[in-house]
GROMACS .gro file of N, CA and C in nm:
model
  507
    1UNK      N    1   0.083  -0.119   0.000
    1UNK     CA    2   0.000   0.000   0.000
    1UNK      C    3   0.087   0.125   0.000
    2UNK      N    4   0.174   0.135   0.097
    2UNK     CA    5   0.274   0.265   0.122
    2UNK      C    6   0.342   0.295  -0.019
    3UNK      N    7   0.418   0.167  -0.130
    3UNK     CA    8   0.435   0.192  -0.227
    3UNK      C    9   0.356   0.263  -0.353
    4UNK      N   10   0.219   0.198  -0.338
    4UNK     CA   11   0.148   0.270  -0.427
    4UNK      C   12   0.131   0.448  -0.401
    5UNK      N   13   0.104   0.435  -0.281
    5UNK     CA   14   0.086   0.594  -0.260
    5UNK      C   15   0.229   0.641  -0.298
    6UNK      N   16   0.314   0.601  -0.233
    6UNK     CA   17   0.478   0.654  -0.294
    6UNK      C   18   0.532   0.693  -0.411
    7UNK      N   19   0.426   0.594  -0.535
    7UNK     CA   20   0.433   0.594  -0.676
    7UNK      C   21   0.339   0.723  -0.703
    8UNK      N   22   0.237   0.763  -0.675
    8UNK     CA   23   0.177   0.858  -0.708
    8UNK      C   24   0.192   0.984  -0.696
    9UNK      N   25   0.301   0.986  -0.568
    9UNK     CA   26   0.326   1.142  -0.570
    9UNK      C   27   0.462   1.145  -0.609
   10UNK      N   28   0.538   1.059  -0.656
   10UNK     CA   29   0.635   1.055  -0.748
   10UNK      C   30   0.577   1.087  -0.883
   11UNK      N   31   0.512   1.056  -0.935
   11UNK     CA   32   0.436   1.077  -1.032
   11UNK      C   33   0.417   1.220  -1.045
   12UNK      N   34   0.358   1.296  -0.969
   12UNK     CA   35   0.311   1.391  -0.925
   12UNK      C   36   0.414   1.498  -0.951
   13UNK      N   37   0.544   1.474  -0.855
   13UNK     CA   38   0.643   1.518  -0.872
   13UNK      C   39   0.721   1.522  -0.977
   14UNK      N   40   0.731   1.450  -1.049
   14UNK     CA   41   0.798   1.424  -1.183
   14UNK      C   42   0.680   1.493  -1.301
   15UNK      N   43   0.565   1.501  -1.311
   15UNK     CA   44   0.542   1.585  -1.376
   15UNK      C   45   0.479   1.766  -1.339
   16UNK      N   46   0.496   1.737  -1.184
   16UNK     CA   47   0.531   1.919  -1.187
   16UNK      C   48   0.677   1.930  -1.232
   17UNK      N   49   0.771   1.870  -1.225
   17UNK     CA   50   0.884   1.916  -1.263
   17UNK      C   51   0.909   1.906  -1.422
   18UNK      N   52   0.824   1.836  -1.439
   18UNK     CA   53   0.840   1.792  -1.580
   18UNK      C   54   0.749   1.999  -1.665
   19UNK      N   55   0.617   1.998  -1.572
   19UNK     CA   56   0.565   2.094  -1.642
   19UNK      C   57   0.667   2.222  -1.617
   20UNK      N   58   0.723   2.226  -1.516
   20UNK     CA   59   0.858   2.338  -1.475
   20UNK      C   60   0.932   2.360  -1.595
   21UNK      N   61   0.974   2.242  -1.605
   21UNK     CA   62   1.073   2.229  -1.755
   21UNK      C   63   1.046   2.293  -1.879
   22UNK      N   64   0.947   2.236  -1.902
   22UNK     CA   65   0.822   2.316  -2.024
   22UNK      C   66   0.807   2.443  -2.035
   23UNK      N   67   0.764   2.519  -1.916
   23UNK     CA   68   0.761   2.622  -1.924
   23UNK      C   69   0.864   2.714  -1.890
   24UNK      N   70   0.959   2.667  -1.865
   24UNK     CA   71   1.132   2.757  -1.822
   24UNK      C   72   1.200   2.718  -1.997
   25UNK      N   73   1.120   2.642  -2.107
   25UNK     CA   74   1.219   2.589  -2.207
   25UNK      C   75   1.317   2.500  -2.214
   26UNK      N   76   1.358   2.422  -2.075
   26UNK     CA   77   1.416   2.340  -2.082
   26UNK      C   78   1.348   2.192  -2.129
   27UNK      N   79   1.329   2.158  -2.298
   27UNK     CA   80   1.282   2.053  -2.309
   27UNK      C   81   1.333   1.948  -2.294
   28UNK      N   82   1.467   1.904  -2.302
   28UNK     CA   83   1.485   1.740  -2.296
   28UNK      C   84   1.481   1.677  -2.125
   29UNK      N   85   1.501   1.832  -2.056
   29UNK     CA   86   1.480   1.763  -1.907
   29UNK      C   87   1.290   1.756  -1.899
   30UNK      N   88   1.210   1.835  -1.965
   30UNK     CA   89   1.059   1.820  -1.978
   30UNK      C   90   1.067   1.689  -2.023
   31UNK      N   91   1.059   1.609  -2.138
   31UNK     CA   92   1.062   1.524  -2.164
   31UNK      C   93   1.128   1.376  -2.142
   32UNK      N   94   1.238   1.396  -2.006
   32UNK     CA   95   1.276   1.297  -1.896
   32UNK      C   96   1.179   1.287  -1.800
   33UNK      N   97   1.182   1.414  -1.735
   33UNK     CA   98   1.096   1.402  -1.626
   33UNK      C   99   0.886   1.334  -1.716
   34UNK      N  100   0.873   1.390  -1.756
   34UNK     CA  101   0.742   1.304  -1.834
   34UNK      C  102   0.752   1.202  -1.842
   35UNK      N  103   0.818   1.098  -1.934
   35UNK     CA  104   0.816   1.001  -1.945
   35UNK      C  105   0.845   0.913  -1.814
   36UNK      N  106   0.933   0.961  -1.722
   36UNK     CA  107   0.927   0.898  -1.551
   36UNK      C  108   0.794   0.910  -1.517
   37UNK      N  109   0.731   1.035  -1.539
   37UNK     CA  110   0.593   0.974  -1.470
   37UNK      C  111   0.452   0.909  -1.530
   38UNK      N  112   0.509   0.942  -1.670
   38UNK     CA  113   0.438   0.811  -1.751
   38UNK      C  114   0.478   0.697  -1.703
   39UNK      N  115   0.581   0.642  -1.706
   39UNK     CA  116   0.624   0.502  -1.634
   39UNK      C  117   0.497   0.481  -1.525
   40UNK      N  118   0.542   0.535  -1.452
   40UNK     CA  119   0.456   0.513  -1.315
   40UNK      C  120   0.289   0.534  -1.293
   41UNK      N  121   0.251   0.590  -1.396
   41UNK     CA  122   0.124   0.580  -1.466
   41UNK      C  123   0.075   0.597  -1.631
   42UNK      N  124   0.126   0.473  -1.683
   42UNK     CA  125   0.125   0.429  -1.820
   42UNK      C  126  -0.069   0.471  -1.921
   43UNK      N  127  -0.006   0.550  -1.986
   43UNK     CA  128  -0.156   0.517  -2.080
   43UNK      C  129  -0.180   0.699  -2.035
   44UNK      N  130  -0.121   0.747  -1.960
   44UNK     CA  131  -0.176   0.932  -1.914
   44UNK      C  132  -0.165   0.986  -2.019
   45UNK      N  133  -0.328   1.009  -2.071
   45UNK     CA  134  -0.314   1.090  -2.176
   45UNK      C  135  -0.265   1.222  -2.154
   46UNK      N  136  -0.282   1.290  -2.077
   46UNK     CA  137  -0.206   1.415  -2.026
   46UNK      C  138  -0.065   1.401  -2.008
   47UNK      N  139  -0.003   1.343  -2.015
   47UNK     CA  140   0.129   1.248  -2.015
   47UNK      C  141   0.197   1.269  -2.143
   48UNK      N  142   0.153   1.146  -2.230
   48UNK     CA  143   0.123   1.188  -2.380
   48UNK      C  144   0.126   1.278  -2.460
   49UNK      N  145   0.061   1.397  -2.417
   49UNK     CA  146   0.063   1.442  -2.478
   49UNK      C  147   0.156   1.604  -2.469
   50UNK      N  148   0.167   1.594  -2.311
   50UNK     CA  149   0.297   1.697  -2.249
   50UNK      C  150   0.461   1.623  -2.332
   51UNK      N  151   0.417   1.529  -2.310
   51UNK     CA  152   0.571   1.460  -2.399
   51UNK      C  153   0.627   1.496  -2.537
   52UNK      N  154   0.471   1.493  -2.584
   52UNK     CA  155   0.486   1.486  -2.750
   52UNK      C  156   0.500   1.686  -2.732
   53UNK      N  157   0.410   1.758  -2.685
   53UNK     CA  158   0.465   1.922  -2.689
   53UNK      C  159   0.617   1.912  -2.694
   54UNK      N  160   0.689   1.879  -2.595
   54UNK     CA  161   0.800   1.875  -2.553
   54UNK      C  162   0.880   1.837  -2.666
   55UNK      N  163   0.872   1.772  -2.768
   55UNK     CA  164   0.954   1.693  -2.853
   55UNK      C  165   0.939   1.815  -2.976
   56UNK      N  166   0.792   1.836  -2.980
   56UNK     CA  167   0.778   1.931  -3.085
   56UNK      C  168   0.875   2.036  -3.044
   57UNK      N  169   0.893   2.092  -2.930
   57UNK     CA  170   0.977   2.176  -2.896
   57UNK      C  171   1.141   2.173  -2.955
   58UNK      N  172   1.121   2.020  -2.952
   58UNK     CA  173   1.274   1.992  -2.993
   58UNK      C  174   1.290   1.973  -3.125
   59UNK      N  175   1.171   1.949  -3.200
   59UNK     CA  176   1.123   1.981  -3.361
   59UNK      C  177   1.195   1.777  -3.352
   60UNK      N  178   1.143   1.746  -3.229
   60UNK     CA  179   1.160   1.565  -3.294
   60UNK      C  180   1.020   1.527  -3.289
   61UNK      N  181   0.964   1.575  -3.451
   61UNK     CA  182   0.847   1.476  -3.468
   61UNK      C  183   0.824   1.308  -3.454
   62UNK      N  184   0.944   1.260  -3.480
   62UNK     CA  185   0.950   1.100  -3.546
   62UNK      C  186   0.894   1.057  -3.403
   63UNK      N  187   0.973   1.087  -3.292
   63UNK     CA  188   1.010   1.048  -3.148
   63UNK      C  189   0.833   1.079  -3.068
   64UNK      N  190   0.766   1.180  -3.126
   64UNK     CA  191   0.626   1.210  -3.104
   64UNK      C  192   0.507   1.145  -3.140
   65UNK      N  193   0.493   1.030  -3.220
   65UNK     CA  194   0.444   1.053  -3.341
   65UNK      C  195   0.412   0.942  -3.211
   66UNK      N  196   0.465   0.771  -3.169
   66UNK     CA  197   0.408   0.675  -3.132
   66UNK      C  198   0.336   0.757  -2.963
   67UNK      N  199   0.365   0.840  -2.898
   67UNK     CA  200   0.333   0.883  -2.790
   67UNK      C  201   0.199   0.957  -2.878
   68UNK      N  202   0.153   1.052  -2.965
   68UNK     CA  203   0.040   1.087  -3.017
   68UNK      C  204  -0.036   0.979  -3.054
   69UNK      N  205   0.024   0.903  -3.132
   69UNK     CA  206  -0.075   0.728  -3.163
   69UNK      C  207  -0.159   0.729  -3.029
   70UNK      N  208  -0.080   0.682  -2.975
   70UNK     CA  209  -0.192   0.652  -2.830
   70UNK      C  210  -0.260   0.692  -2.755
   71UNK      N  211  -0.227   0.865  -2.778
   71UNK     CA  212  -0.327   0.915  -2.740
   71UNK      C  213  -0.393   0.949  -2.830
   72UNK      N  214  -0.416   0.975  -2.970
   72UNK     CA  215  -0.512   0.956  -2.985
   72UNK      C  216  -0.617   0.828  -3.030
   73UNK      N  217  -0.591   0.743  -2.972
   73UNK     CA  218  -0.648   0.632  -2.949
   73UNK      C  219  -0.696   0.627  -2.881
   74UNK      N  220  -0.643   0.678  -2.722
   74UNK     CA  221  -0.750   0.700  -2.609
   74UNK      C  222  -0.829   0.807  -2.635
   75UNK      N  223  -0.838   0.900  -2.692
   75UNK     CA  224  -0.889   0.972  -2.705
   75UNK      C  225  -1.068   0.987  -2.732
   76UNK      N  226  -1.015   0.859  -2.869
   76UNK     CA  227  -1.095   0.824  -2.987
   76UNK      C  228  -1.185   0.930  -3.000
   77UNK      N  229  -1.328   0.951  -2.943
   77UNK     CA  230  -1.454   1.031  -3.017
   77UNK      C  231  -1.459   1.160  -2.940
   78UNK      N  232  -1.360   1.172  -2.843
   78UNK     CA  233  -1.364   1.271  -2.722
   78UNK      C  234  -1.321   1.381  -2.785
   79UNK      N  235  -1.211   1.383  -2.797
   79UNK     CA  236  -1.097   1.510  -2.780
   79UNK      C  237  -1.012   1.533  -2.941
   80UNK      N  238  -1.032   1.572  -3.023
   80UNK     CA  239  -0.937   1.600  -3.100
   80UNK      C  240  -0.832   1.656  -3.130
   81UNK      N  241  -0.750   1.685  -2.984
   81UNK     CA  242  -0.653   1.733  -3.007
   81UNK      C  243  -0.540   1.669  -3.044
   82UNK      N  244  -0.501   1.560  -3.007
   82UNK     CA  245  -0.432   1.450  -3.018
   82UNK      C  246  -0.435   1.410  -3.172
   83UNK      N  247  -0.534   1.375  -3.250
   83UNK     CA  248  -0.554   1.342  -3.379
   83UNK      C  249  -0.463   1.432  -3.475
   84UNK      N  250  -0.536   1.633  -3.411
   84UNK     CA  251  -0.430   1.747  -3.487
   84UNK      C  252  -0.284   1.710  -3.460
   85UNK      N  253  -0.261   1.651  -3.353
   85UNK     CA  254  -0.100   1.676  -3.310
   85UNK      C  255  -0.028   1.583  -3.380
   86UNK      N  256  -0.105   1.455  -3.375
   86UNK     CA  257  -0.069   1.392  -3.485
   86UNK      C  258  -0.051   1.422  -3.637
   87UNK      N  259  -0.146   1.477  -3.708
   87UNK     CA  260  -0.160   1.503  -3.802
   87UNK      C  261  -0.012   1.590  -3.835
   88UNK      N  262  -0.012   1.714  -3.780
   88UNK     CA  263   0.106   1.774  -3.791
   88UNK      C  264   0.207   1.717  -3.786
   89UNK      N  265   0.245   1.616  -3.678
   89UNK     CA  266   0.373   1.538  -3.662
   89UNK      C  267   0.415   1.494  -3.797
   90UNK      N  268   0.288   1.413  -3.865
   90UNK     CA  269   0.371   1.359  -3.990
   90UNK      C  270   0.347   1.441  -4.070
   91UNK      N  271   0.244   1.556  -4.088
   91UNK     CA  272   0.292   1.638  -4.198
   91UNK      C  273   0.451   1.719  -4.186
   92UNK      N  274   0.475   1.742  -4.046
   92UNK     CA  275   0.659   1.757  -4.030
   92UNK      C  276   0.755   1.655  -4.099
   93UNK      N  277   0.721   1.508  -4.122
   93UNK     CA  278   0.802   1.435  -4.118
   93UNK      C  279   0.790   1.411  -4.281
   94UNK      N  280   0.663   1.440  -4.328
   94UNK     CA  281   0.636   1.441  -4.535
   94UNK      C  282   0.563   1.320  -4.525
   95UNK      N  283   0.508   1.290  -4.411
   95UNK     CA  284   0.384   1.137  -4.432
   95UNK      C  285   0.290   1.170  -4.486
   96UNK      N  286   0.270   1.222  -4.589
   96UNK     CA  287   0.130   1.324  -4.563
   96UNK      C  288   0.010   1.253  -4.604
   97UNK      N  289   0.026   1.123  -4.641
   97UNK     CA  290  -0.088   1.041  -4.661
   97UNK      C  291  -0.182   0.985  -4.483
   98UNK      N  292  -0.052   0.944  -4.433
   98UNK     CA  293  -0.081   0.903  -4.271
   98UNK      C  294  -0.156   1.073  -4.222
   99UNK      N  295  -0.073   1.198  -4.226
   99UNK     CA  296  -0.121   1.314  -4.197
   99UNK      C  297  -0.239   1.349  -4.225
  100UNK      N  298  -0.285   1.360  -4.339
  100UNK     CA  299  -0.452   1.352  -4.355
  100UNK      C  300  -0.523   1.239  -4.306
  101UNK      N  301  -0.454   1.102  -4.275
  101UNK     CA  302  -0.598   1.044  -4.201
  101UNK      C  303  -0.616   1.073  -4.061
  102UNK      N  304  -0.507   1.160  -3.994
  102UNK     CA  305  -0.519   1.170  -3.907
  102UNK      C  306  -0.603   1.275  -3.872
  103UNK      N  307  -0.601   1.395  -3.944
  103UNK     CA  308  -0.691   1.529  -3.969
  103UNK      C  309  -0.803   1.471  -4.002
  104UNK      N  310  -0.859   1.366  -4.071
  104UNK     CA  311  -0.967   1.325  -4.111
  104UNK      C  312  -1.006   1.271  -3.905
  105UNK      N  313  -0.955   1.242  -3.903
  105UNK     CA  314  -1.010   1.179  -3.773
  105UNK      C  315  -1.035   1.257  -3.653
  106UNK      N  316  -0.938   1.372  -3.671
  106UNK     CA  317  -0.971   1.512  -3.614
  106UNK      C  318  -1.103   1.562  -3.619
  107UNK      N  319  -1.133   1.546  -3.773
  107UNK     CA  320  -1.267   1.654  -3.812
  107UNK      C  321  -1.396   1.545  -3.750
  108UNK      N  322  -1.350   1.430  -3.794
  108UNK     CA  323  -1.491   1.399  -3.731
  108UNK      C  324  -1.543   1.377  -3.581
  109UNK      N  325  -1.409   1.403  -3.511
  109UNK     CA  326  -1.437   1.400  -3.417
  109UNK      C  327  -1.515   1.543  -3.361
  110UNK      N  328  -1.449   1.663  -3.414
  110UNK     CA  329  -1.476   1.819  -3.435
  110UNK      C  330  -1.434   1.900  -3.600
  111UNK      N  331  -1.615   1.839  -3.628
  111UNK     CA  332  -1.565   1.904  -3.752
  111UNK      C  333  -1.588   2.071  -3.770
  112UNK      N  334  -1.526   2.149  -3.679
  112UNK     CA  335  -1.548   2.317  -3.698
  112UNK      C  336  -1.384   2.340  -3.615
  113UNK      N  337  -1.282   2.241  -3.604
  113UNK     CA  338  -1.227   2.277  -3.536
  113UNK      C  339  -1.081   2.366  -3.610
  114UNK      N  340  -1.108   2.505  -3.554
  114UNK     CA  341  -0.991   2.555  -3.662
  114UNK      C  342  -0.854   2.508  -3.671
  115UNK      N  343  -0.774   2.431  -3.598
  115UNK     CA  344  -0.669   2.373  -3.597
  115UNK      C  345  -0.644   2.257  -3.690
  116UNK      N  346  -0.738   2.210  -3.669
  116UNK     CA  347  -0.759   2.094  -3.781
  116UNK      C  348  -0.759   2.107  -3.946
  117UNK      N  349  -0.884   2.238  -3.951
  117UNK     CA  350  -0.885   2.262  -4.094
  117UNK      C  351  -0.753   2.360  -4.118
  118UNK      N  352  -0.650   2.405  -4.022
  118UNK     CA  353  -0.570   2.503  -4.058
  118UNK      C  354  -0.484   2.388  -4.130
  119UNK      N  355  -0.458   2.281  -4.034
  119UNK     CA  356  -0.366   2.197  -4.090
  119UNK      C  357  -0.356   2.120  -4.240
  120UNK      N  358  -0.485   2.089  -4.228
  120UNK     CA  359  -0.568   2.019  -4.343
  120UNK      C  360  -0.541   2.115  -4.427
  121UNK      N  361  -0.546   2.226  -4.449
  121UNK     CA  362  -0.495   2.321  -4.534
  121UNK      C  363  -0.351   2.358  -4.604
  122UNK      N  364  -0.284   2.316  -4.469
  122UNK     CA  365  -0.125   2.352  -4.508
  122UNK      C  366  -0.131   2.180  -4.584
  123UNK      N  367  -0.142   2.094  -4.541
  123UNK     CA  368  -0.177   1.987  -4.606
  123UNK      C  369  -0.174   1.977  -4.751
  124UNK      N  370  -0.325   2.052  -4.774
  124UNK     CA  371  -0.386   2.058  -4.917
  124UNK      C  372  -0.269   2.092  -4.990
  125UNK      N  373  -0.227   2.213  -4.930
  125UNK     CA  374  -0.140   2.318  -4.981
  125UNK      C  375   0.013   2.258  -5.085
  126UNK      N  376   0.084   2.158  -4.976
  126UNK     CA  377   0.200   2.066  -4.996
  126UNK      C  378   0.149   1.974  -5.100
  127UNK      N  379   0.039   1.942  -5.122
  127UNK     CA  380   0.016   1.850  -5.190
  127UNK      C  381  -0.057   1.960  -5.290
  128UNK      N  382  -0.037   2.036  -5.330
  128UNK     CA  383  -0.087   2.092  -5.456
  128UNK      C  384  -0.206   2.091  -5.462
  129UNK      N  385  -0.347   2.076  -5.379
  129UNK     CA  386  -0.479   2.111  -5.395
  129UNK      C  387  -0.487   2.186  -5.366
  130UNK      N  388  -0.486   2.348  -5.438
  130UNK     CA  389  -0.497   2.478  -5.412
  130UNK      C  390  -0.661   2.535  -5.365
  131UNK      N  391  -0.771   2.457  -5.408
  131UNK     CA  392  -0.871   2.483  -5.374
  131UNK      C  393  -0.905   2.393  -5.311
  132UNK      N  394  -0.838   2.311  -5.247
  132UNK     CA  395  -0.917   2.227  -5.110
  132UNK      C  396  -0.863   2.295  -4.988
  133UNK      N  397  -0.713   2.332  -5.028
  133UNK     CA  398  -0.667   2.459  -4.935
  133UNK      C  399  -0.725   2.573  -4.874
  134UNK      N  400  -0.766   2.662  -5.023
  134UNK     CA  401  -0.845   2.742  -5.004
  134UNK      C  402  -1.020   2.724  -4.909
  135UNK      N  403  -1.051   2.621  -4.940
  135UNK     CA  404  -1.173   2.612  -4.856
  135UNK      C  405  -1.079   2.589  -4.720
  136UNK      N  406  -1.044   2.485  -4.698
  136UNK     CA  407  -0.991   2.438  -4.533
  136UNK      C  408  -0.984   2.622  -4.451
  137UNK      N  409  -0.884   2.706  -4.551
  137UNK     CA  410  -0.872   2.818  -4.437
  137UNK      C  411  -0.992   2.873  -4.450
  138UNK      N  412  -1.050   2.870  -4.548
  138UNK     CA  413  -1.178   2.951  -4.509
  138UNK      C  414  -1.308   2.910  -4.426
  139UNK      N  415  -1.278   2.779  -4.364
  139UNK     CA  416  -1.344   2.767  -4.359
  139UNK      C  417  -1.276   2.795  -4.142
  140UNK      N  418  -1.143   2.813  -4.131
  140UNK     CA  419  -1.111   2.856  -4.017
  140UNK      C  420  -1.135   2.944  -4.017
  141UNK      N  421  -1.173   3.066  -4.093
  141UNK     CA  422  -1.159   3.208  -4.099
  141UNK      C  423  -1.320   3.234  -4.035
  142UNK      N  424  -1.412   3.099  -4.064
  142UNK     CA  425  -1.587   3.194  -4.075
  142UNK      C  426  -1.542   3.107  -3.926
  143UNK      N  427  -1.471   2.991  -3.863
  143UNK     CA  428  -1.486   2.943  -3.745
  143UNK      C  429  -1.424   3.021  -3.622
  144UNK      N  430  -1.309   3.101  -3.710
  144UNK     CA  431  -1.248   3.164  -3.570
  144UNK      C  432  -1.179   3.303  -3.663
  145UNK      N  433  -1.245   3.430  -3.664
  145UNK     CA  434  -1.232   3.518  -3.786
  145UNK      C  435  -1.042   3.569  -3.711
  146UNK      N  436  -0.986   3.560  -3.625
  146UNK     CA  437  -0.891   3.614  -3.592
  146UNK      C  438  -0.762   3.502  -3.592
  147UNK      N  439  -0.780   3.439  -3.647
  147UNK     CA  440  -0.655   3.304  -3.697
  147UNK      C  441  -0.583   3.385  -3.805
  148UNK      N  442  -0.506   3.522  -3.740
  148UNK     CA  443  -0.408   3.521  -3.867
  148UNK      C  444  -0.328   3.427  -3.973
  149UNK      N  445  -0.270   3.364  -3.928
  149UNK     CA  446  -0.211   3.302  -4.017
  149UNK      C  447  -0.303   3.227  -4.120
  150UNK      N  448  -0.420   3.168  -4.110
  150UNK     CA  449  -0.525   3.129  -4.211
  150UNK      C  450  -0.517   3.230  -4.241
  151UNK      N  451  -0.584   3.367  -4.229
  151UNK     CA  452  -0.656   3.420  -4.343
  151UNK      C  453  -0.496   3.509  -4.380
  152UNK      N  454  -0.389   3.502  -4.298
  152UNK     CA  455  -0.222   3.547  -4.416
  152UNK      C  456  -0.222   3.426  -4.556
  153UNK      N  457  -0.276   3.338  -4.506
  153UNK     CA  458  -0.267   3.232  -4.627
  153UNK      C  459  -0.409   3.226  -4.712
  154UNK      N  460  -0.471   3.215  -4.702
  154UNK     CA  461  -0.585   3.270  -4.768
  154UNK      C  462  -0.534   3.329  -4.857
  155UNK      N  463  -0.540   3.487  -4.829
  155UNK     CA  464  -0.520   3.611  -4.874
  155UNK      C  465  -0.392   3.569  -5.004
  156UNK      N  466  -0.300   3.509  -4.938
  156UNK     CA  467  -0.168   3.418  -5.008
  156UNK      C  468  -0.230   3.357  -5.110
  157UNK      N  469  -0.324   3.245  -5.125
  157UNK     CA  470  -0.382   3.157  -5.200
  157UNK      C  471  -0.430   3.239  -5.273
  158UNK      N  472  -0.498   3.307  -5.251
  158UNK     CA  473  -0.636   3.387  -5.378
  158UNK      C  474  -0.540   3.455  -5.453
  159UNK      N  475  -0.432   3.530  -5.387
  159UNK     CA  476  -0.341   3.622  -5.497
  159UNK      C  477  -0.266   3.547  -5.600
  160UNK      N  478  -0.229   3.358  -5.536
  160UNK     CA  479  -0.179   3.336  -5.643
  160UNK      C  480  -0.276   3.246  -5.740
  161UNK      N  481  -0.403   3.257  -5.686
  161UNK     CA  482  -0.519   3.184  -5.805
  161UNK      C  483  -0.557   3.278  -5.904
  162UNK      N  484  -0.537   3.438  -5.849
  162UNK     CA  485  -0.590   3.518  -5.893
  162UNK      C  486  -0.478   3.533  -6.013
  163UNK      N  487  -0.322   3.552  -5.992
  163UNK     CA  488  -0.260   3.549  -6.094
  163UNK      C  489  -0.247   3.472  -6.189
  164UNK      N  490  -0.294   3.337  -6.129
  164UNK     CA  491  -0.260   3.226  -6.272
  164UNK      C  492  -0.410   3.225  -6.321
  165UNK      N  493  -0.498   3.248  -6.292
  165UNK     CA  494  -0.609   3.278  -6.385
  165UNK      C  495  -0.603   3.408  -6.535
  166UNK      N  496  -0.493   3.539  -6.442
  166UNK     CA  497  -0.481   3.612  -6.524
  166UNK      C  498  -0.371   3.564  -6.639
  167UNK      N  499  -0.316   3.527  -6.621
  167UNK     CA  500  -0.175   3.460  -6.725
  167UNK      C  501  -0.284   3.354  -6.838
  168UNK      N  502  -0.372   3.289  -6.769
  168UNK     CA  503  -0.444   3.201  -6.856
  168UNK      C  504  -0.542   3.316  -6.921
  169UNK      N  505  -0.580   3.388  -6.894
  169UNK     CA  506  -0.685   3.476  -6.987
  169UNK      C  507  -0.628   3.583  -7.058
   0.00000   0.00000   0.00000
């Protein structure tokens, strides 16, 4: 019994220190201390997903990508944040086939969610669907009108649809 309780506020401890880390910028000690108290309580989606921030911090998608799997697995119909974080991970890494199913799984979990369609956009974008692009941000722009960077890209998109329409006419 004394152990279990012992394990929990170790736990405890290891991810206040872990969130310390995070927010002072020190990521690879964020991402020690996390994973110690993932150990000691395996499957924390809050765990999970402080880990995978942390890595992004360190721009190591690859190392993120199986810690996002699982959460968003636990996640499943709840929470779509996990699905976006995923999604991004491998659009960092050029998966971008795995990256859209993961945005797909985003949307249906929240399909108005501007993070999702921002991504789904930069998405479109890499992959040359200029007007599936164009809808995705617009469609962050009517969900959340102050997402600069959608409507900087937007604005981006239309100027260059607008020019290659003019070159064609």
């Amino acid at each position: 019994m004394f152990s279990f309780i012992k394990s929990l506020f170790v736990t405890n401890e290891d991810k206040k220190k872990g969130q310390g880390f995070l927010d002072s910028g020190n990521y690879s000690d964020a991402v020690a201390h996390f994973k110690a108290a993932l150990e000691k309580s395996p499957g924390d989606s809050g765990m999970l997903l402080n880990i995978s921030q942390a890595l992004f911090e360190l721009k190591n998608y690859e190392d993120a990508v199986p810690y996002l799997k699982t959460a968003a697995e636990k996640a499943s119909s709840i929470n779509p944040v996990p699905a976006i974080m995923l999604g991004f991970a491998l659009y960092k890494l050029d998966r971008l086939d795995e990256a859209g199913e993961a945005l797909k799984t985003a949307l249906k979990i929240d399909s108005k969610h501007p993070a999702a369609h921002y991504y789904t956009g930069l998405l479109n974008l890499k992959q040359g669907n200029v007007d599936s692009a164009t809808d995705s941000f617009e469609e962050v722009i009517s969900e959340k009108p102050t997402f600069i960077q959608a409507r900087l890209l937007a604005i981006g998109e239309m100027y260059i649809i607008d020019s290659e329409r003019k070159k064609k006419g």
